[in-house]
Short mmCIF file of C-alpha atoms in Angstrom, two decimals:
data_model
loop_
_atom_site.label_atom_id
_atom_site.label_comp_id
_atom_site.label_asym_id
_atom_site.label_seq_id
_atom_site.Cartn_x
_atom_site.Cartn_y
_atom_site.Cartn_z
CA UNK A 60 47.35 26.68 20.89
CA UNK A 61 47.28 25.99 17.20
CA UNK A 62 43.53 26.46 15.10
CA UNK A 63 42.50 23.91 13.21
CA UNK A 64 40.16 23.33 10.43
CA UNK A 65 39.66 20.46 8.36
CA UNK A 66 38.77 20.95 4.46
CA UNK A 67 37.01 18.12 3.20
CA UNK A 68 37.52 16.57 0.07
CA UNK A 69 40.31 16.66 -2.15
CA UNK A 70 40.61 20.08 -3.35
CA UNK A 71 43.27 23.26 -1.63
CA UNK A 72 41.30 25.83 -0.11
CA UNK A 73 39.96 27.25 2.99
CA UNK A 74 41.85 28.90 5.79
CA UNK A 75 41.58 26.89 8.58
CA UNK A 76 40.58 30.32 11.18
CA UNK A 77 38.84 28.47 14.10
CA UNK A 78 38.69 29.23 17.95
CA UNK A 79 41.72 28.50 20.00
CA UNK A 80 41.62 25.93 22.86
CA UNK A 81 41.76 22.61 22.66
CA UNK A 82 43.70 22.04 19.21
CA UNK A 83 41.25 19.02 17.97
CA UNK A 84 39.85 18.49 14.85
CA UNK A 85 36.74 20.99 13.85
CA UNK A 86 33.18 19.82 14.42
CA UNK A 87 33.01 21.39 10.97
CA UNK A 88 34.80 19.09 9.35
CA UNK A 89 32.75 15.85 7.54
CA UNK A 90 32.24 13.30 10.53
CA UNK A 91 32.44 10.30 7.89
CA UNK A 92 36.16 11.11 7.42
CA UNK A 93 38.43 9.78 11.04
CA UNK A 94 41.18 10.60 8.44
CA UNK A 95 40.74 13.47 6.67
CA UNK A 96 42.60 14.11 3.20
CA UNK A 97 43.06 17.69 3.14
CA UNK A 98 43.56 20.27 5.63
CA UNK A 99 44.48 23.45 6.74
CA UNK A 100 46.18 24.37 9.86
CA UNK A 101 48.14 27.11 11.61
CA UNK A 102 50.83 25.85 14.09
CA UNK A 103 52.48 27.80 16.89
CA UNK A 104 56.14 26.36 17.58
CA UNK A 105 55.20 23.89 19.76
CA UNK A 106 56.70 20.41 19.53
CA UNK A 107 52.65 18.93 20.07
CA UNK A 108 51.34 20.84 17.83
CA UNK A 109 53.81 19.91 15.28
CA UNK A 110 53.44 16.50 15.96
CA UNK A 111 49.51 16.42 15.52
CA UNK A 112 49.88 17.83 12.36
CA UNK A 113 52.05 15.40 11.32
CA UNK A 114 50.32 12.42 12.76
CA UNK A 115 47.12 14.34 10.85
CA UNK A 116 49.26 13.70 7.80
CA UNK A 117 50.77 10.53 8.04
CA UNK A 118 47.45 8.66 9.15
CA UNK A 119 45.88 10.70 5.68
CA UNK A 120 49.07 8.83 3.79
CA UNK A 121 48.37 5.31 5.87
CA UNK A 122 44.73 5.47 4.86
CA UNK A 123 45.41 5.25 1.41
CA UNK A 124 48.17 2.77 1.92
CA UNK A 125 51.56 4.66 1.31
CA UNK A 126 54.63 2.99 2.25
CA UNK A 127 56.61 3.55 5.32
CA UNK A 128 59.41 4.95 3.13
CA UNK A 129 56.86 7.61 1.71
CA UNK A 130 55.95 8.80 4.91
CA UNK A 131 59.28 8.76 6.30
CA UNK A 132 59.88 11.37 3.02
CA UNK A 133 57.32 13.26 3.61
CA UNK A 134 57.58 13.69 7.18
CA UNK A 135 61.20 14.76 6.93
CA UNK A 136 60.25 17.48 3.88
CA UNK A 137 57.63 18.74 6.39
CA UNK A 138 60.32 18.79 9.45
CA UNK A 139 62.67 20.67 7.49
CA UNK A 140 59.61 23.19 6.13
CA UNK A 141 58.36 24.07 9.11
CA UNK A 142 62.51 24.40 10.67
CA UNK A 143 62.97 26.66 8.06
CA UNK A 144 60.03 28.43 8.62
CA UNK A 145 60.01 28.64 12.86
CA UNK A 146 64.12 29.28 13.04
CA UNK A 147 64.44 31.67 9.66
CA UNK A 148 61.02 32.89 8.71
CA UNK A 149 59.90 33.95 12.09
CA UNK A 150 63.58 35.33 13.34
CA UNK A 151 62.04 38.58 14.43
CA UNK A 152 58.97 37.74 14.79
CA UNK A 153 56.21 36.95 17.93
CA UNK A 154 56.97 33.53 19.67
CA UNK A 155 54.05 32.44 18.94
CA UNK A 156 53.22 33.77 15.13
CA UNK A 157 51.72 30.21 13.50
CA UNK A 158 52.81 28.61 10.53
CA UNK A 159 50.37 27.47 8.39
CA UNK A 160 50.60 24.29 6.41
CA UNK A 161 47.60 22.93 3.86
CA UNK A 162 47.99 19.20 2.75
CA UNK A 163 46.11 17.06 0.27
CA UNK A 164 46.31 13.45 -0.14
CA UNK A 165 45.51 11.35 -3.07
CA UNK A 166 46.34 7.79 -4.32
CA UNK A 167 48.88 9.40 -6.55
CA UNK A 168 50.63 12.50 -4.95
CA UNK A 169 51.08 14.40 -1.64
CA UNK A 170 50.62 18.11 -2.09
CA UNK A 171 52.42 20.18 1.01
CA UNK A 172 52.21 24.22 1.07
CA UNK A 173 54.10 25.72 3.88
CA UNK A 174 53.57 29.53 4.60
CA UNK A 175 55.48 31.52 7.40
CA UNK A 176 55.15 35.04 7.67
CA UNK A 177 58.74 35.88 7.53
CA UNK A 178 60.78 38.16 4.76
CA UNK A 179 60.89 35.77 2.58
CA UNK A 180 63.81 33.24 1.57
CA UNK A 181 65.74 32.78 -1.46
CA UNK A 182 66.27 29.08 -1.99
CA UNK A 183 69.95 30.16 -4.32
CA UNK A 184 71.51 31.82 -1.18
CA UNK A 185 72.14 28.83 0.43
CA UNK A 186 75.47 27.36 0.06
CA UNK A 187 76.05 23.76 -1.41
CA UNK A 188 76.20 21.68 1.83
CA UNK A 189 77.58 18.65 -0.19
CA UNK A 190 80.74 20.54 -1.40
CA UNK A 191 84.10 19.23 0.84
CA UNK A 192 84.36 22.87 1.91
CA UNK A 193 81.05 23.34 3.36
CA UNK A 194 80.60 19.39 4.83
CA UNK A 195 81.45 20.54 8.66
CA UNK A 196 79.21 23.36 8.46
CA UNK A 197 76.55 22.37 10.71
CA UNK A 198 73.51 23.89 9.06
CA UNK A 199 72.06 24.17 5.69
CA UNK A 200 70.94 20.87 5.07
CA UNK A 201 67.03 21.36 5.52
CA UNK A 202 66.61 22.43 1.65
CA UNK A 203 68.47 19.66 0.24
CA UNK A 204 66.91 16.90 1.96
CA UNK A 205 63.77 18.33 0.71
CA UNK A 206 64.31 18.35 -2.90
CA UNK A 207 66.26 14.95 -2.35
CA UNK A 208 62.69 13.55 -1.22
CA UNK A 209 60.07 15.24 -2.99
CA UNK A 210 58.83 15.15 -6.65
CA UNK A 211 58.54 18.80 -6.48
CA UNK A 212 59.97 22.51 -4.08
CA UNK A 213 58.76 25.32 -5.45
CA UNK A 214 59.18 28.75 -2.86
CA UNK A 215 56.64 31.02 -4.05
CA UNK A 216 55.72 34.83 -3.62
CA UNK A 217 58.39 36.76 -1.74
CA UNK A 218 59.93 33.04 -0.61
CA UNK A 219 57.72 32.72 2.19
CA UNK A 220 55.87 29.94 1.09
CA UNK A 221 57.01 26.88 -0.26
CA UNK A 222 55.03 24.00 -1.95
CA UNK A 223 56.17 20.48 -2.18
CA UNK A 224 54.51 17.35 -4.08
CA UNK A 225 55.37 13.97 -3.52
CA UNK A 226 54.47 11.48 -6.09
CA UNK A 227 53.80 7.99 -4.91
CA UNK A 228 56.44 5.40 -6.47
CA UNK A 229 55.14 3.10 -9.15
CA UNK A 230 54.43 -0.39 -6.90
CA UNK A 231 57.31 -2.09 -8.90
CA UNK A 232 60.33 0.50 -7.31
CA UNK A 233 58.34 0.31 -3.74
CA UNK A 234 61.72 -0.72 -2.09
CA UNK A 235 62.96 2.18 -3.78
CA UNK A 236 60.16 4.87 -2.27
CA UNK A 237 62.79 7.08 -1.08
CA UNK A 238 64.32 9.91 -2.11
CA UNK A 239 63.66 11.01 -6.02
CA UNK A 240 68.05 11.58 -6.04
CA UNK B 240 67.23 4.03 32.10
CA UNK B 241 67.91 7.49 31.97
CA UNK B 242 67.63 9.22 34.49
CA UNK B 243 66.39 12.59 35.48
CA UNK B 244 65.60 14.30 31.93
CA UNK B 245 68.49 13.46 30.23
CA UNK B 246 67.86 12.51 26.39
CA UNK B 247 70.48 10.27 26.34
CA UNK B 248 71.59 6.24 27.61
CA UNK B 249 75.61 6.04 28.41
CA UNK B 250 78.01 3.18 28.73
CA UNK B 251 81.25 4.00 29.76
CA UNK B 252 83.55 0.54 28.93
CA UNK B 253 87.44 0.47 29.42
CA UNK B 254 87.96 4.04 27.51
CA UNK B 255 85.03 3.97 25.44
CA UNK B 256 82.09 6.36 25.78
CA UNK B 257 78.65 4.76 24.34
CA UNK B 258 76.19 6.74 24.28
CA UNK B 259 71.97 5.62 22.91
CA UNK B 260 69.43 8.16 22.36
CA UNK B 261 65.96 7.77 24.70
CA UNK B 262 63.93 9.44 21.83
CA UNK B 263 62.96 7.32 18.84
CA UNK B 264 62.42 10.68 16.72
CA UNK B 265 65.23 13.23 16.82
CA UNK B 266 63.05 15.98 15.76
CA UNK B 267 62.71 18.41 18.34
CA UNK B 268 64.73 21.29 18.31
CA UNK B 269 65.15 21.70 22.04
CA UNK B 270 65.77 18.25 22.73
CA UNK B 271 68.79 18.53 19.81
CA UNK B 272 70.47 20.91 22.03
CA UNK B 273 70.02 19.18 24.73
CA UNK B 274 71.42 16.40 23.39
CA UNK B 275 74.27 18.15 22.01
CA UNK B 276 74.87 19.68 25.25
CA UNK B 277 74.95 16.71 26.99
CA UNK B 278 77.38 14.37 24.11
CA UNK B 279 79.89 18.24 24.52
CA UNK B 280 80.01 17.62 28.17
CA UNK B 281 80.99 13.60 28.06
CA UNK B 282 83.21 14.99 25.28
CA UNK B 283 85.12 17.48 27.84
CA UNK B 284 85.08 15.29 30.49
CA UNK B 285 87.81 12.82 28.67
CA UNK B 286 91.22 13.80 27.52
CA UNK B 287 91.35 11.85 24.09
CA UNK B 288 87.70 10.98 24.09
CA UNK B 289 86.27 7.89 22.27
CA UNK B 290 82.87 8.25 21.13
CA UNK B 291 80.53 5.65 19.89
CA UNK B 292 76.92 6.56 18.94
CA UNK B 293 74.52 3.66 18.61
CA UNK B 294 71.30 4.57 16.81
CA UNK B 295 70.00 1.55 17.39
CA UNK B 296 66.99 2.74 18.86
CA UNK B 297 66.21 5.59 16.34
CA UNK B 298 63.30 6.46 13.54
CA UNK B 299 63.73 9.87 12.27
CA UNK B 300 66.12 12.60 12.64
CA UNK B 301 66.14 15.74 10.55
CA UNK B 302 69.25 18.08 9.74
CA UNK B 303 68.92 19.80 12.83
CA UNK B 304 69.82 16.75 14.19
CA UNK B 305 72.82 15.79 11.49
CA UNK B 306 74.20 20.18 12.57
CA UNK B 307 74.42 19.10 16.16
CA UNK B 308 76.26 15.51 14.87
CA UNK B 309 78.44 17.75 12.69
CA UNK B 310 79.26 20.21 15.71
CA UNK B 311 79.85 16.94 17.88
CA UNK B 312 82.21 15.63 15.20
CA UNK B 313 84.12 19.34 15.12
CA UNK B 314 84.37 19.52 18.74
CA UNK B 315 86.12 16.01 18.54
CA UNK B 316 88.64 16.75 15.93
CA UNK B 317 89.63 19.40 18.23
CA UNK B 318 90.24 17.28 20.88
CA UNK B 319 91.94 14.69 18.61
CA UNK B 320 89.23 12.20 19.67
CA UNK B 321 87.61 9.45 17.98
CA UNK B 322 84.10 9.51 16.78
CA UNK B 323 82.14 6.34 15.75
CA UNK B 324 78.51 5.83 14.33
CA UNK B 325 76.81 2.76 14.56
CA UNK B 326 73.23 0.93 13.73
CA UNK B 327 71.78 3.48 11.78
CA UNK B 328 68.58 2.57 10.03
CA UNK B 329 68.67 2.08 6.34
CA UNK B 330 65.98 5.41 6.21
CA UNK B 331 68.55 7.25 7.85
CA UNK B 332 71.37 6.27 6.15
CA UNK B 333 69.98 7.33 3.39
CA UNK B 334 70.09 10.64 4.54
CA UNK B 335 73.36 10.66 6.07
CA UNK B 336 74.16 10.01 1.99
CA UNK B 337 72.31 12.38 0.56
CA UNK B 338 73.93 15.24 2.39
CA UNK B 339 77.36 13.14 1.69
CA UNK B 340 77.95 12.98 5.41
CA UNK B 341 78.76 9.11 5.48
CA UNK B 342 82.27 10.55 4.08
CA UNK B 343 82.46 12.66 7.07
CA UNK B 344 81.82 10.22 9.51
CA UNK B 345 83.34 6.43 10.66
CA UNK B 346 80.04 4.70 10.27
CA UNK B 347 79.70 1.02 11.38
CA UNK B 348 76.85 -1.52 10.72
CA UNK B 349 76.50 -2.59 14.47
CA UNK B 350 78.43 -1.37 17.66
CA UNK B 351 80.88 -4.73 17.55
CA UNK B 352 82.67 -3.52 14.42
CA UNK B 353 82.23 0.41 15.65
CA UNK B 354 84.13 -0.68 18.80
CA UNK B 355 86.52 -2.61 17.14
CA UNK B 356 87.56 -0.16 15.07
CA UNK B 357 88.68 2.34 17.94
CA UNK B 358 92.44 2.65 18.31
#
């Protein structure tokens, strides 16, 4: 079961380090906010979990009225974030070691941290996957989507923890909300 | 309707295999095998398989999803088949071009023109 925590307000900060159980929202967190716009949570590999936090997310971006193209970029950069994390981080690790993933939402920017608490990776190791000689390799992809999308990919530390920033589009190139390439 | 658990709708028409994904979001890693497990098997069970893949019915995929498309596509050069992709959203399109796999694969705008351009 994951532990969740909200942090209220706008600011990073705050391990989310509550009970286990029922993976709902913290009686902590402020009860004026159905949407809050920061958190901090620690997901398990579990396809539910990793689906709440998204929804957590995405409903934090719909409250403050980013397009469906935004959230469709920022949902993928978090896919690929926590893939990386669950399939590469956490090789040799515990099943059921969490990830843990902070957001903040503003009207200007998404701000994503994703920590697993793997080795560490090394964002130049991976091959090009757009060369011709590496297109039918079947993996590598995750990285490049995610700089494709977001304003910002930064791996940090040992390369265990990776922070991303989306910036919303001016309203003028809305059609154009996708990726920053 | 599917049936059982299987992630996947199929068509079978003259010597065409059409297959449509039951998920909307092709996200989960266990459900990408399973889905690449099942497209292998239609794949074996056809001599010089044709293979059209609507996505008419999907939001999201990630690259998980575009390795086991990739490994599909492999696995039907091999068998000197023919691999179509049709009705992908403009979202995901978008991602097919990023990565530069719309040069790998025959992409169509709907499944008329992917099935008409089977030989």
């Amino acid at each position: 079961m994951g532990w969740w925590e909200n942090v209220g307000g706008g600011a990073w900060g705050g391990v989310g380090v509550g009970g286990g159980g029922t993976a709902q929202r913290s009686p902590m967190s402020p009860s004026t906010s159905p949407t809050p716009d920061s958190a901090v949570l620690l997901i398990p590999n579990q396809r539910a979990e990793i689906e709440r936090a998204e929804n957590m997310l995405l409903e934090a971006m719909a409250a403050r009225n980013y397009p469906d193209a935004a959230r469709f970029a920022v949902r993928l950069a978090l896919e690929e974030s926590l893939v990386n994390a669950f399939r590469h981080g956490h090789r040799d690790l515990p099943a059921d070691t969490p990830v843990r993933v902070e957001f903040a939402v503003d009207d200007q920017r998404v701000e994503l941290s994703i920590e697993d608490q793997g080795p560490g990776f090394k964002p130049d190791d991976v091959p090009d996957p757009t060369l011709d000689e590496n297109l039918e390799r079947p993996t590598g992809r995750g990285l490049l989507l995610m700089r494709a999308y977001m304003a910002r990919v930064e791996y940090i530390g040992r390369g265990n923890r990776v922070e991303m920033t989306y910036l919303r589009p001016p309203p003028r190139a809305a059609s154009g909300a996708g990726p920053a390439a | 309707m599917a049936t059982g658990s299987s992630r996947l709708r199929v068509k079978h028409e003259r010597d065409i295999t059409q297959v449509e994904f039951v998920d909307r979001n092709i996200l989960d890693e266990a459900n990408i095998q399973q889905i690449g497990e099942e497209i292998a098997a239609l794949i074996d069970a056809s001599k010089e398989p044709k293979l059209l893949i609507n996505f008419a019915s999907v939001d999201h995929l990630s690259s998980a999803a575009l390795g086991t498309l990739i490994t599909i596509n492999n696995k039907m050069k091999a068998r000197k088949g023919q691999l179509r992709l049709a009705n992908i959203d403009p979202q995901i399109y978008e991602v097919f071009k990023i990565t530069k796999l719309d040069r790998l694969f025959s992409i169509h705008d709907n499944a008329e023109a992917a099935l008409a351009s089977f030989t």
